[in-house]
Amino acid sequence: MSSEQDKTPDDGVSDDSALFAPVDPFKVGIRGCCPRCGNGKLFDGLLGLKPRCAACDLDYAFADAGDGPAVFVILIVGFIIIGSVLWMQVNYGPPIWVYIALFGPLTIILSLLSLRWCKGILIALQYRNNASEGRIHRD
């Protein structure tokens, strides 16, 4: 079964590349902008998605990043924080309250910032590649 047979005309995201110039998914994802036009805002608040783009009227119903951004953030931020803690322990050996005062807020700030960036990038890549949930057609 080829991938052309799996496509249906109403998959949610239409091919509108002729109407809008392609945008870099990494740039618009980090800025939190619309994956189609690059102008409208993607997020409503810190991590919630807006229902649609104010500039090009793209419906964000297709966007489902799932747990992907959280996994990337846990791995990347965890590596940075644990590496920093180990380095500080080996070189300086400060008391425990220094770790709590320094790395507690740093972990929260890095996690929230990178979670927003990662979610924006994954949604922009999802739009660019027309990714959707897998379906099995029984003909």
mmCIF file with all atom_site columns, N, CA and C in Angstrom, residues 48-118:
data_model
loop_
_atom_site.group_PDB
_atom_site.id
_atom_site.type_symbol
_atom_site.label_atom_id
_atom_site.label_alt_id
_atom_site.label_comp_id
_atom_site.label_asym_id
_atom_site.label_entity_id
_atom_site.label_seq_id
_atom_site.pdbx_PDB_ins_code
_atom_site.Cartn_x
_atom_site.Cartn_y
_atom_site.Cartn_z
_atom_site.occupancy
_atom_site.B_iso_or_equiv
_atom_site.pdbx_formal_charge
_atom_site.auth_seq_id
_atom_site.auth_comp_id
_atom_site.auth_asym_id
_atom_site.auth_atom_id
_atom_site.pdbx_PDB_model_num
ATOM 1   N N  . GLY A 1 48  ? -0.179 27.177 26.345 1.00 0.00 ? 48  GLY A N  1
ATOM 2   C CA . GLY A 1 48  ? -1.452 26.888 25.693 1.00 0.00 ? 48  GLY A CA 1
ATOM 3   C C  . GLY A 1 48  ? -1.488 27.429 24.272 1.00 0.00 ? 48  GLY A C  1
ATOM 4   N N  . LEU A 1 49  ? -2.120 26.690 23.376 1.00 0.00 ? 49  LEU A N  1
ATOM 5   C CA . LEU A 1 49  ? -2.228 27.122 21.990 1.00 0.00 ? 49  LEU A CA 1
ATOM 6   C C  . LEU A 1 49  ? -3.467 27.988 21.778 1.00 0.00 ? 49  LEU A C  1
ATOM 7   N N  . LYS A 1 50  ? -3.322 28.970 20.909 1.00 0.00 ? 50  LYS A N  1
ATOM 8   C CA . LYS A 1 50  ? -4.477 29.755 20.500 1.00 0.00 ? 50  LYS A CA 1
ATOM 9   C C  . LYS A 1 50  ? -5.338 28.891 19.579 1.00 0.00 ? 50  LYS A C  1
ATOM 10  N N  . PRO A 1 51  ? -6.611 29.205 19.441 1.00 0.00 ? 51  PRO A N  1
ATOM 11  C CA . PRO A 1 51  ? -7.451 28.399 18.551 1.00 0.00 ? 51  PRO A CA 1
ATOM 12  C C  . PRO A 1 51  ? -7.089 28.576 17.069 1.00 0.00 ? 51  PRO A C  1
ATOM 13  N N  . ARG A 1 52  ? -6.655 29.780 16.677 1.00 0.00 ? 52  ARG A N  1
ATOM 14  C CA . ARG A 1 52  ? -6.291 30.031 15.284 1.00 0.00 ? 52  ARG A CA 1
ATOM 15  C C  . ARG A 1 52  ? -5.368 31.229 15.184 1.00 0.00 ? 52  ARG A C  1
ATOM 16  N N  . CYS A 1 53  ? -4.721 31.366 14.042 1.00 0.00 ? 53  CYS A N  1
ATOM 17  C CA . CYS A 1 53  ? -3.789 32.468 13.806 1.00 0.00 ? 53  CYS A CA 1
ATOM 18  C C  . CYS A 1 53  ? -4.576 33.741 13.514 1.00 0.00 ? 53  CYS A C  1
ATOM 19  N N  . ALA A 1 54  ? -4.181 34.836 14.130 1.00 0.00 ? 54  ALA A N  1
ATOM 20  C CA . ALA A 1 54  ? -4.856 36.115 13.913 1.00 0.00 ? 54  ALA A CA 1
ATOM 21  C C  . ALA A 1 54  ? -4.477 36.721 12.567 1.00 0.00 ? 54  ALA A C  1
ATOM 22  N N  . ALA A 1 55  ? -3.325 36.357 12.015 1.00 0.00 ? 55  ALA A N  1
ATOM 23  C CA . ALA A 1 55  ? -2.861 36.954 10.760 1.00 0.00 ? 55  ALA A CA 1
ATOM 24  C C  . ALA A 1 55  ? -3.387 36.217 9.523  1.00 0.00 ? 55  ALA A C  1
ATOM 25  N N  . CYS A 1 56  ? -3.274 34.887 9.491  1.00 0.00 ? 56  CYS A N  1
ATOM 26  C CA . CYS A 1 56  ? -3.668 34.135 8.289  1.00 0.00 ? 56  CYS A CA 1
ATOM 27  C C  . CYS A 1 56  ? -4.878 33.240 8.502  1.00 0.00 ? 56  CYS A C  1
ATOM 28  N N  . ASP A 1 57  ? -5.428 33.195 9.696  1.00 0.00 ? 57  ASP A N  1
ATOM 29  C CA . ASP A 1 57  ? -6.625 32.432 10.034 1.00 0.00 ? 57  ASP A CA 1
ATOM 30  C C  . ASP A 1 57  ? -6.427 30.914 9.934  1.00 0.00 ? 57  ASP A C  1
ATOM 31  N N  . LEU A 1 58  ? -5.206 30.441 10.180 1.00 0.00 ? 58  LEU A N  1
ATOM 32  C CA . LEU A 1 58  ? -4.945 29.000 10.199 1.00 0.00 ? 58  LEU A CA 1
ATOM 33  C C  . LEU A 1 58  ? -5.511 28.412 11.475 1.00 0.00 ? 58  LEU A C  1
ATOM 34  N N  . ASP A 1 59  ? -6.304 27.367 11.344 1.00 0.00 ? 59  ASP A N  1
ATOM 35  C CA . ASP A 1 59  ? -6.877 26.682 12.502 1.00 0.00 ? 59  ASP A CA 1
ATOM 36  C C  . ASP A 1 59  ? -5.804 25.773 13.100 1.00 0.00 ? 59  ASP A C  1
ATOM 37  N N  . TYR A 1 60  ? -5.526 25.927 14.382 1.00 0.00 ? 60  TYR A N  1
ATOM 38  C CA . TYR A 1 60  ? -4.493 25.142 15.054 1.00 0.00 ? 60  TYR A CA 1
ATOM 39  C C  . TYR A 1 60  ? -5.020 23.812 15.592 1.00 0.00 ? 60  TYR A C  1
ATOM 40  N N  . ALA A 1 61  ? -6.162 23.360 15.108 1.00 0.00 ? 61  ALA A N  1
ATOM 41  C CA . ALA A 1 61  ? -6.723 22.096 15.581 1.00 0.00 ? 61  ALA A CA 1
ATOM 42  C C  . ALA A 1 61  ? -5.842 20.906 15.202 1.00 0.00 ? 61  ALA A C  1
ATOM 43  N N  . PHE A 1 62  ? -5.046 21.037 14.147 1.00 0.00 ? 62  PHE A N  1
ATOM 44  C CA . PHE A 1 62  ? -4.169 19.954 13.710 1.00 0.00 ? 62  PHE A CA 1
ATOM 45  C C  . PHE A 1 62  ? -3.001 19.749 14.678 1.00 0.00 ? 62  PHE A C  1
ATOM 46  N N  . ALA A 1 63  ? -2.673 20.757 15.446 1.00 0.00 ? 63  ALA A N  1
ATOM 47  C CA . ALA A 1 63  ? -1.459 20.757 16.269 1.00 0.00 ? 63  ALA A CA 1
ATOM 48  C C  . ALA A 1 63  ? -1.620 19.863 17.490 1.00 0.00 ? 63  ALA A C  1
ATOM 49  N N  . ASP A 1 64  ? -0.806 18.826 17.535 1.00 0.00 ? 64  ASP A N  1
ATOM 50  C CA . ASP A 1 64  ? -0.779 17.939 18.692 1.00 0.00 ? 64  ASP A CA 1
ATOM 51  C C  . ASP A 1 64  ? 0.659  17.485 18.897 1.00 0.00 ? 64  ASP A C  1
ATOM 52  N N  . ALA A 1 65  ? 1.377  18.217 19.733 1.00 0.00 ? 65  ALA A N  1
ATOM 53  C CA . ALA A 1 65  ? 2.785  17.886 19.973 1.00 0.00 ? 65  ALA A CA 1
ATOM 54  C C  . ALA A 1 65  ? 2.919  16.688 20.900 1.00 0.00 ? 65  ALA A C  1
ATOM 55  N N  . GLY A 1 66  ? 1.888  16.395 21.667 1.00 0.00 ? 66  GLY A N  1
ATOM 56  C CA . GLY A 1 66  ? 1.934  15.252 22.566 1.00 0.00 ? 66  GLY A CA 1
ATOM 57  C C  . GLY A 1 66  ? 2.987  15.402 23.651 1.00 0.00 ? 66  GLY A C  1
ATOM 58  N N  . ASP A 1 67  ? 3.666  14.296 23.965 1.00 0.00 ? 67  ASP A N  1
ATOM 59  C CA . ASP A 1 67  ? 4.693  14.289 25.005 1.00 0.00 ? 67  ASP A CA 1
ATOM 60  C C  . ASP A 1 67  ? 6.098  14.487 24.450 1.00 0.00 ? 67  ASP A C  1
ATOM 61  N N  . GLY A 1 68  ? 6.220  14.677 23.150 1.00 0.00 ? 68  GLY A N  1
ATOM 62  C CA . GLY A 1 68  ? 7.529  14.844 22.531 1.00 0.00 ? 68  GLY A CA 1
ATOM 63  C C  . GLY A 1 68  ? 8.350  15.972 23.118 1.00 0.00 ? 68  GLY A C  1
ATOM 64  N N  . PRO A 1 69  ? 7.779  17.195 23.236 1.00 0.00 ? 69  PRO A N  1
ATOM 65  C CA . PRO A 1 69  ? 8.566  18.288 23.805 1.00 0.00 ? 69  PRO A CA 1
ATOM 66  C C  . PRO A 1 69  ? 9.033  18.014 25.230 1.00 0.00 ? 69  PRO A C  1
ATOM 67  N N  . ALA A 1 70  ? 8.189  17.396 26.034 1.00 0.00 ? 70  ALA A N  1
ATOM 68  C CA . ALA A 1 70  ? 8.559  17.115 27.425 1.00 0.00 ? 70  ALA A CA 1
ATOM 69  C C  . ALA A 1 70  ? 9.717  16.125 27.503 1.00 0.00 ? 70  ALA A C  1
ATOM 70  N N  . VAL A 1 71  ? 9.737  15.142 26.626 1.00 0.00 ? 71  VAL A N  1
ATOM 71  C CA . VAL A 1 71  ? 10.827 14.165 26.616 1.00 0.00 ? 71  VAL A CA 1
ATOM 72  C C  . VAL A 1 71  ? 12.142 14.838 26.255 1.00 0.00 ? 71  VAL A C  1
ATOM 73  N N  . PHE A 1 72  ? 12.122 15.666 25.205 1.00 0.00 ? 72  PHE A N  1
ATOM 74  C CA . PHE A 1 72  ? 13.340 16.374 24.813 1.00 0.00 ? 72  PHE A CA 1
ATOM 75  C C  . PHE A 1 72  ? 13.835 17.283 25.931 1.00 0.00 ? 72  PHE A C  1
ATOM 76  N N  . VAL A 1 73  ? 12.918 17.986 26.566 1.00 0.00 ? 73  VAL A N  1
ATOM 77  C CA . VAL A 1 73  ? 13.299 18.915 27.634 1.00 0.00 ? 73  VAL A CA 1
ATOM 78  C C  . VAL A 1 73  ? 13.886 18.163 28.824 1.00 0.00 ? 73  VAL A C  1
ATOM 79  N N  . ILE A 1 74  ? 13.283 17.063 29.212 1.00 0.00 ? 74  ILE A N  1
ATOM 80  C CA . ILE A 1 74  ? 13.797 16.275 30.331 1.00 0.00 ? 74  ILE A CA 1
ATOM 81  C C  . ILE A 1 74  ? 15.220 15.803 30.045 1.00 0.00 ? 74  ILE A C  1
ATOM 82  N N  . LEU A 1 75  ? 15.446 15.314 28.847 1.00 0.00 ? 75  LEU A N  1
ATOM 83  C CA . LEU A 1 75  ? 16.771 14.799 28.512 1.00 0.00 ? 75  LEU A CA 1
ATOM 84  C C  . LEU A 1 75  ? 17.816 15.911 28.423 1.00 0.00 ? 75  LEU A C  1
ATOM 85  N N  . ILE A 1 76  ? 17.490 16.994 27.754 1.00 0.00 ? 76  ILE A N  1
ATOM 86  C CA . ILE A 1 76  ? 18.470 18.065 27.537 1.00 0.00 ? 76  ILE A CA 1
ATOM 87  C C  . ILE A 1 76  ? 18.734 18.852 28.818 1.00 0.00 ? 76  ILE A C  1
ATOM 88  N N  . VAL A 1 77  ? 17.675 19.316 29.468 1.00 0.00 ? 77  VAL A N  1
ATOM 89  C CA . VAL A 1 77  ? 17.845 20.106 30.692 1.00 0.00 ? 77  VAL A CA 1
ATOM 90  C C  . VAL A 1 77  ? 18.419 19.236 31.810 1.00 0.00 ? 77  VAL A C  1
ATOM 91  N N  . GLY A 1 78  ? 17.986 18.007 31.896 1.00 0.00 ? 78  GLY A N  1
ATOM 92  C CA . GLY A 1 78  ? 18.538 17.098 32.908 1.00 0.00 ? 78  GLY A CA 1
ATOM 93  C C  . GLY A 1 78  ? 20.030 16.892 32.726 1.00 0.00 ? 78  GLY A C  1
ATOM 94  N N  . PHE A 1 79  ? 20.472 16.742 31.487 1.00 0.00 ? 79  PHE A N  1
ATOM 95  C CA . PHE A 1 79  ? 21.898 16.581 31.217 1.00 0.00 ? 79  PHE A CA 1
ATOM 96  C C  . PHE A 1 79  ? 22.676 17.829 31.639 1.00 0.00 ? 79  PHE A C  1
ATOM 97  N N  . ILE A 1 80  ? 22.148 19.012 31.316 1.00 0.00 ? 80  ILE A N  1
ATOM 98  C CA . ILE A 1 80  ? 22.822 20.270 31.667 1.00 0.00 ? 80  ILE A CA 1
ATOM 99  C C  . ILE A 1 80  ? 22.891 20.452 33.183 1.00 0.00 ? 80  ILE A C  1
ATOM 100 N N  . ILE A 1 81  ? 21.770 20.247 33.863 1.00 0.00 ? 81  ILE A N  1
ATOM 101 C CA . ILE A 1 81  ? 21.719 20.477 35.311 1.00 0.00 ? 81  ILE A CA 1
ATOM 102 C C  . ILE A 1 81  ? 22.560 19.452 36.070 1.00 0.00 ? 81  ILE A C  1
ATOM 103 N N  . ILE A 1 82  ? 22.403 18.189 35.766 1.00 0.00 ? 82  ILE A N  1
ATOM 104 C CA . ILE A 1 82  ? 23.163 17.153 36.481 1.00 0.00 ? 82  ILE A CA 1
ATOM 105 C C  . ILE A 1 82  ? 24.661 17.295 36.203 1.00 0.00 ? 82  ILE A C  1
ATOM 106 N N  . GLY A 1 83  ? 25.012 17.631 34.963 1.00 0.00 ? 83  GLY A N  1
ATOM 107 C CA . GLY A 1 83  ? 26.422 17.879 34.656 1.00 0.00 ? 83  GLY A CA 1
ATOM 108 C C  . GLY A 1 83  ? 26.974 19.048 35.446 1.00 0.00 ? 83  GLY A C  1
ATOM 109 N N  . SER A 1 84  ? 26.196 20.107 35.589 1.00 0.00 ? 84  SER A N  1
ATOM 110 C CA . SER A 1 84  ? 26.627 21.277 36.361 1.00 0.00 ? 84  SER A CA 1
ATOM 111 C C  . SER A 1 84  ? 26.750 20.957 37.851 1.00 0.00 ? 84  SER A C  1
ATOM 112 N N  . VAL A 1 85  ? 25.804 20.188 38.369 1.00 0.00 ? 85  VAL A N  1
ATOM 113 C CA . VAL A 1 85  ? 25.852 19.798 39.782 1.00 0.00 ? 85  VAL A CA 1
ATOM 114 C C  . VAL A 1 85  ? 27.098 18.955 40.055 1.00 0.00 ? 85  VAL A C  1
ATOM 115 N N  . LEU A 1 86  ? 27.362 17.994 39.190 1.00 0.00 ? 86  LEU A N  1
ATOM 116 C CA . LEU A 1 86  ? 28.540 17.148 39.385 1.00 0.00 ? 86  LEU A CA 1
ATOM 117 C C  . LEU A 1 86  ? 29.835 17.951 39.273 1.00 0.00 ? 86  LEU A C  1
ATOM 118 N N  . TRP A 1 87  ? 29.906 18.844 38.314 1.00 0.00 ? 87  TRP A N  1
ATOM 119 C CA . TRP A 1 87  ? 31.087 19.688 38.164 1.00 0.00 ? 87  TRP A CA 1
ATOM 120 C C  . TRP A 1 87  ? 31.317 20.545 39.412 1.00 0.00 ? 87  TRP A C  1
ATOM 121 N N  . MET A 1 88  ? 30.214 21.138 39.927 1.00 0.00 ? 88  MET A N  1
ATOM 122 C CA . MET A 1 88  ? 30.331 21.989 41.112 1.00 0.00 ? 88  MET A CA 1
ATOM 123 C C  . MET A 1 88  ? 30.749 21.172 42.336 1.00 0.00 ? 88  MET A C  1
ATOM 124 N N  . GLN A 1 89  ? 30.220 19.969 42.458 1.00 0.00 ? 89  GLN A N  1
ATOM 125 C CA . GLN A 1 89  ? 30.563 19.130 43.604 1.00 0.00 ? 89  GLN A CA 1
ATOM 126 C C  . GLN A 1 89  ? 32.040 18.727 43.571 1.00 0.00 ? 89  GLN A C  1
ATOM 127 N N  . VAL A 1 90  ? 32.517 18.357 42.404 1.00 0.00 ? 90  VAL A N  1
ATOM 128 C CA . VAL A 1 90  ? 33.916 17.920 42.285 1.00 0.00 ? 90  VAL A CA 1
ATOM 129 C C  . VAL A 1 90  ? 34.870 19.089 42.512 1.00 0.00 ? 90  VAL A C  1
ATOM 130 N N  . ASN A 1 91  ? 34.556 20.254 41.980 1.00 0.00 ? 91  ASN A N  1
ATOM 131 C CA . ASN A 1 91  ? 35.487 21.379 42.050 1.00 0.00 ? 91  ASN A CA 1
ATOM 132 C C  . ASN A 1 91  ? 35.373 22.218 43.321 1.00 0.00 ? 91  ASN A C  1
ATOM 133 N N  . TYR A 1 92  ? 34.183 22.352 43.868 1.00 0.00 ? 92  TYR A N  1
ATOM 134 C CA . TYR A 1 92  ? 33.999 23.265 45.019 1.00 0.00 ? 92  TYR A CA 1
ATOM 135 C C  . TYR A 1 92  ? 33.444 22.582 46.259 1.00 0.00 ? 92  TYR A C  1
ATOM 136 N N  . GLY A 1 93  ? 32.535 21.622 46.113 1.00 0.00 ? 93  GLY A N  1
ATOM 137 C CA . GLY A 1 93  ? 31.957 20.934 47.264 1.00 0.00 ? 93  GLY A CA 1
ATOM 138 C C  . GLY A 1 93  ? 31.167 21.832 48.204 1.00 0.00 ? 93  GLY A C  1
ATOM 139 N N  . PRO A 1 94  ? 30.240 22.680 47.700 1.00 0.00 ? 94  PRO A N  1
ATOM 140 C CA . PRO A 1 94  ? 29.488 23.569 48.585 1.00 0.00 ? 94  PRO A CA 1
ATOM 141 C C  . PRO A 1 94  ? 28.429 22.808 49.387 1.00 0.00 ? 94  PRO A C  1
ATOM 142 N N  . PRO A 1 95  ? 27.855 23.460 50.401 1.00 0.00 ? 95  PRO A N  1
ATOM 143 C CA . PRO A 1 95  ? 26.778 22.820 51.170 1.00 0.00 ? 95  PRO A CA 1
ATOM 144 C C  . PRO A 1 95  ? 25.512 22.647 50.311 1.00 0.00 ? 95  PRO A C  1
ATOM 145 N N  . ILE A 1 96  ? 24.610 21.818 50.804 1.00 0.00 ? 96  ILE A N  1
ATOM 146 C CA . ILE A 1 96  ? 23.412 21.448 50.037 1.00 0.00 ? 96  ILE A CA 1
ATOM 147 C C  . ILE A 1 96  ? 22.509 22.642 49.725 1.00 0.00 ? 96  ILE A C  1
ATOM 148 N N  . TRP A 1 97  ? 22.468 23.641 50.613 1.00 0.00 ? 97  TRP A N  1
ATOM 149 C CA . TRP A 1 97  ? 21.578 24.773 50.375 1.00 0.00 ? 97  TRP A CA 1
ATOM 150 C C  . TRP A 1 97  ? 22.001 25.577 49.135 1.00 0.00 ? 97  TRP A C  1
ATOM 151 N N  . VAL A 1 98  ? 23.272 25.533 48.764 1.00 0.00 ? 98  VAL A N  1
ATOM 152 C CA . VAL A 1 98  ? 23.737 26.224 47.560 1.00 0.00 ? 98  VAL A CA 1
ATOM 153 C C  . VAL A 1 98  ? 23.152 25.549 46.323 1.00 0.00 ? 98  VAL A C  1
ATOM 154 N N  . TYR A 1 99  ? 23.105 24.223 46.334 1.00 0.00 ? 99  TYR A N  1
ATOM 155 C CA . TYR A 1 99  ? 22.517 23.496 45.208 1.00 0.00 ? 99  TYR A CA 1
ATOM 156 C C  . TYR A 1 99  ? 21.032 23.810 45.062 1.00 0.00 ? 99  TYR A C  1
ATOM 157 N N  . ILE A 1 100 ? 20.341 23.836 46.194 1.00 0.00 ? 100 ILE A N  1
ATOM 158 C CA . ILE A 1 100 ? 18.900 24.106 46.161 1.00 0.00 ? 100 ILE A CA 1
ATOM 159 C C  . ILE A 1 100 ? 18.628 25.523 45.692 1.00 0.00 ? 100 ILE A C  1
ATOM 160 N N  . ALA A 1 101 ? 19.376 26.487 46.212 1.00 0.00 ? 101 ALA A N  1
ATOM 161 C CA . ALA A 1 101 ? 19.162 27.893 45.855 1.00 0.00 ? 101 ALA A CA 1
ATOM 162 C C  . ALA A 1 101 ? 19.562 28.186 44.409 1.00 0.00 ? 101 ALA A C  1
ATOM 163 N N  . LEU A 1 102 ? 20.568 27.504 43.906 1.00 0.00 ? 102 LEU A N  1
ATOM 164 C CA . LEU A 1 102 ? 21.062 27.789 42.567 1.00 0.00 ? 102 LEU A CA 1
ATOM 165 C C  . LEU A 1 102 ? 20.366 26.948 41.493 1.00 0.00 ? 102 LEU A C  1
ATOM 166 N N  . PHE A 1 103 ? 20.306 25.649 41.690 1.00 0.00 ? 103 PHE A N  1
ATOM 167 C CA . PHE A 1 103 ? 19.834 24.765 40.636 1.00 0.00 ? 103 PHE A CA 1
ATOM 168 C C  . PHE A 1 103 ? 18.322 24.536 40.645 1.00 0.00 ? 103 PHE A C  1
ATOM 169 N N  . GLY A 1 104 ? 17.639 24.806 41.742 1.00 0.00 ? 104 GLY A N  1
ATOM 170 C CA . GLY A 1 104 ? 16.174 24.707 41.751 1.00 0.00 ? 104 GLY A CA 1
ATOM 171 C C  . GLY A 1 104 ? 15.531 25.699 40.787 1.00 0.00 ? 104 GLY A C  1
ATOM 172 N N  . PRO A 1 105 ? 15.772 27.002 40.978 1.00 0.00 ? 105 PRO A N  1
ATOM 173 C CA . PRO A 1 105 ? 15.201 27.979 40.040 1.00 0.00 ? 105 PRO A CA 1
ATOM 174 C C  . PRO A 1 105 ? 15.743 27.829 38.609 1.00 0.00 ? 105 PRO A C  1
ATOM 175 N N  . LEU A 1 106 ? 17.022 27.480 38.477 1.00 0.00 ? 106 LEU A N  1
ATOM 176 C CA . LEU A 1 106 ? 17.602 27.311 37.147 1.00 0.00 ? 106 LEU A CA 1
ATOM 177 C C  . LEU A 1 106 ? 16.920 26.178 36.385 1.00 0.00 ? 106 LEU A C  1
ATOM 178 N N  . THR A 1 107 ? 16.617 25.093 37.069 1.00 0.00 ? 107 THR A N  1
ATOM 179 C CA . THR A 1 107 ? 15.924 23.970 36.442 1.00 0.00 ? 107 THR A CA 1
ATOM 180 C C  . THR A 1 107 ? 14.534 24.371 35.977 1.00 0.00 ? 107 THR A C  1
ATOM 181 N N  . ILE A 1 108 ? 13.804 25.099 36.812 1.00 0.00 ? 108 ILE A N  1
ATOM 182 C CA . ILE A 1 108 ? 12.449 25.519 36.451 1.00 0.00 ? 108 ILE A CA 1
ATOM 183 C C  . ILE A 1 108 ? 12.480 26.478 35.269 1.00 0.00 ? 108 ILE A C  1
ATOM 184 N N  . ILE A 1 109 ? 13.367 27.456 35.297 1.00 0.00 ? 109 ILE A N  1
ATOM 185 C CA . ILE A 1 109 ? 13.441 28.444 34.215 1.00 0.00 ? 109 ILE A CA 1
ATOM 186 C C  . ILE A 1 109 ? 13.850 27.785 32.902 1.00 0.00 ? 109 ILE A C  1
ATOM 187 N N  . LEU A 1 110 ? 14.895 26.970 32.929 1.00 0.00 ? 110 LEU A N  1
ATOM 188 C CA . LEU A 1 110 ? 15.338 26.290 31.707 1.00 0.00 ? 110 LEU A CA 1
ATOM 189 C C  . LEU A 1 110 ? 14.265 25.354 31.160 1.00 0.00 ? 110 LEU A C  1
ATOM 190 N N  . SER A 1 111 ? 13.559 24.669 32.043 1.00 0.00 ? 111 SER A N  1
ATOM 191 C CA . SER A 1 111 ? 12.523 23.737 31.597 1.00 0.00 ? 111 SER A CA 1
ATOM 192 C C  . SER A 1 111 ? 11.366 24.461 30.923 1.00 0.00 ? 111 SER A C  1
ATOM 193 N N  . LEU A 1 112 ? 10.890 25.537 31.526 1.00 0.00 ? 112 LEU A N  1
ATOM 194 C CA . LEU A 1 112 ? 9.755  26.256 30.941 1.00 0.00 ? 112 LEU A CA 1
ATOM 195 C C  . LEU A 1 112 ? 10.115 26.926 29.620 1.00 0.00 ? 112 LEU A C  1
ATOM 196 N N  . LEU A 1 113 ? 11.283 27.541 29.565 1.00 0.00 ? 113 LEU A N  1
ATOM 197 C CA . LEU A 1 113 ? 11.700 28.182 28.314 1.00 0.00 ? 113 LEU A CA 1
ATOM 198 C C  . LEU A 1 113 ? 11.889 27.156 27.200 1.00 0.00 ? 113 LEU A C  1
ATOM 199 N N  . SER A 1 114 ? 12.622 26.110 27.494 1.00 0.00 ? 114 SER A N  1
ATOM 200 C CA . SER A 1 114 ? 12.890 25.138 26.441 1.00 0.00 ? 114 SER A CA 1
ATOM 201 C C  . SER A 1 114 ? 11.648 24.324 26.081 1.00 0.00 ? 114 SER A C  1
ATOM 202 N N  . LEU A 1 115 ? 10.716 24.156 26.990 1.00 0.00 ? 115 LEU A N  1
ATOM 203 C CA . LEU A 1 115 ? 9.474  23.457 26.669 1.00 0.00 ? 115 LEU A CA 1
ATOM 204 C C  . LEU A 1 115 ? 8.646  24.258 25.670 1.00 0.00 ? 115 LEU A C  1
ATOM 205 N N  . ARG A 1 116 ? 8.586  25.563 25.849 1.00 0.00 ? 116 ARG A N  1
ATOM 206 C CA . ARG A 1 116 ? 7.869  26.417 24.904 1.00 0.00 ? 116 ARG A CA 1
ATOM 207 C C  . ARG A 1 116 ? 8.536  26.385 23.529 1.00 0.00 ? 116 ARG A C  1
ATOM 208 N N  . TRP A 1 117 ? 9.864  26.493 23.503 1.00 0.00 ? 117 TRP A N  1
ATOM 209 C CA . TRP A 1 117 ? 10.590 26.460 22.229 1.00 0.00 ? 117 TRP A CA 1
ATOM 210 C C  . TRP A 1 117 ? 10.403 25.117 21.532 1.00 0.00 ? 117 TRP A C  1
ATOM 211 N N  . CYS A 1 118 ? 10.552 24.052 22.282 1.00 0.00 ? 118 CYS A N  1
ATOM 212 C CA . CYS A 1 118 ? 10.453 22.714 21.721 1.00 0.00 ? 118 CYS A CA 1
ATOM 213 C C  . CYS A 1 118 ? 9.043  22.427 21.197 1.00 0.00 ? 118 CYS A C  1
#
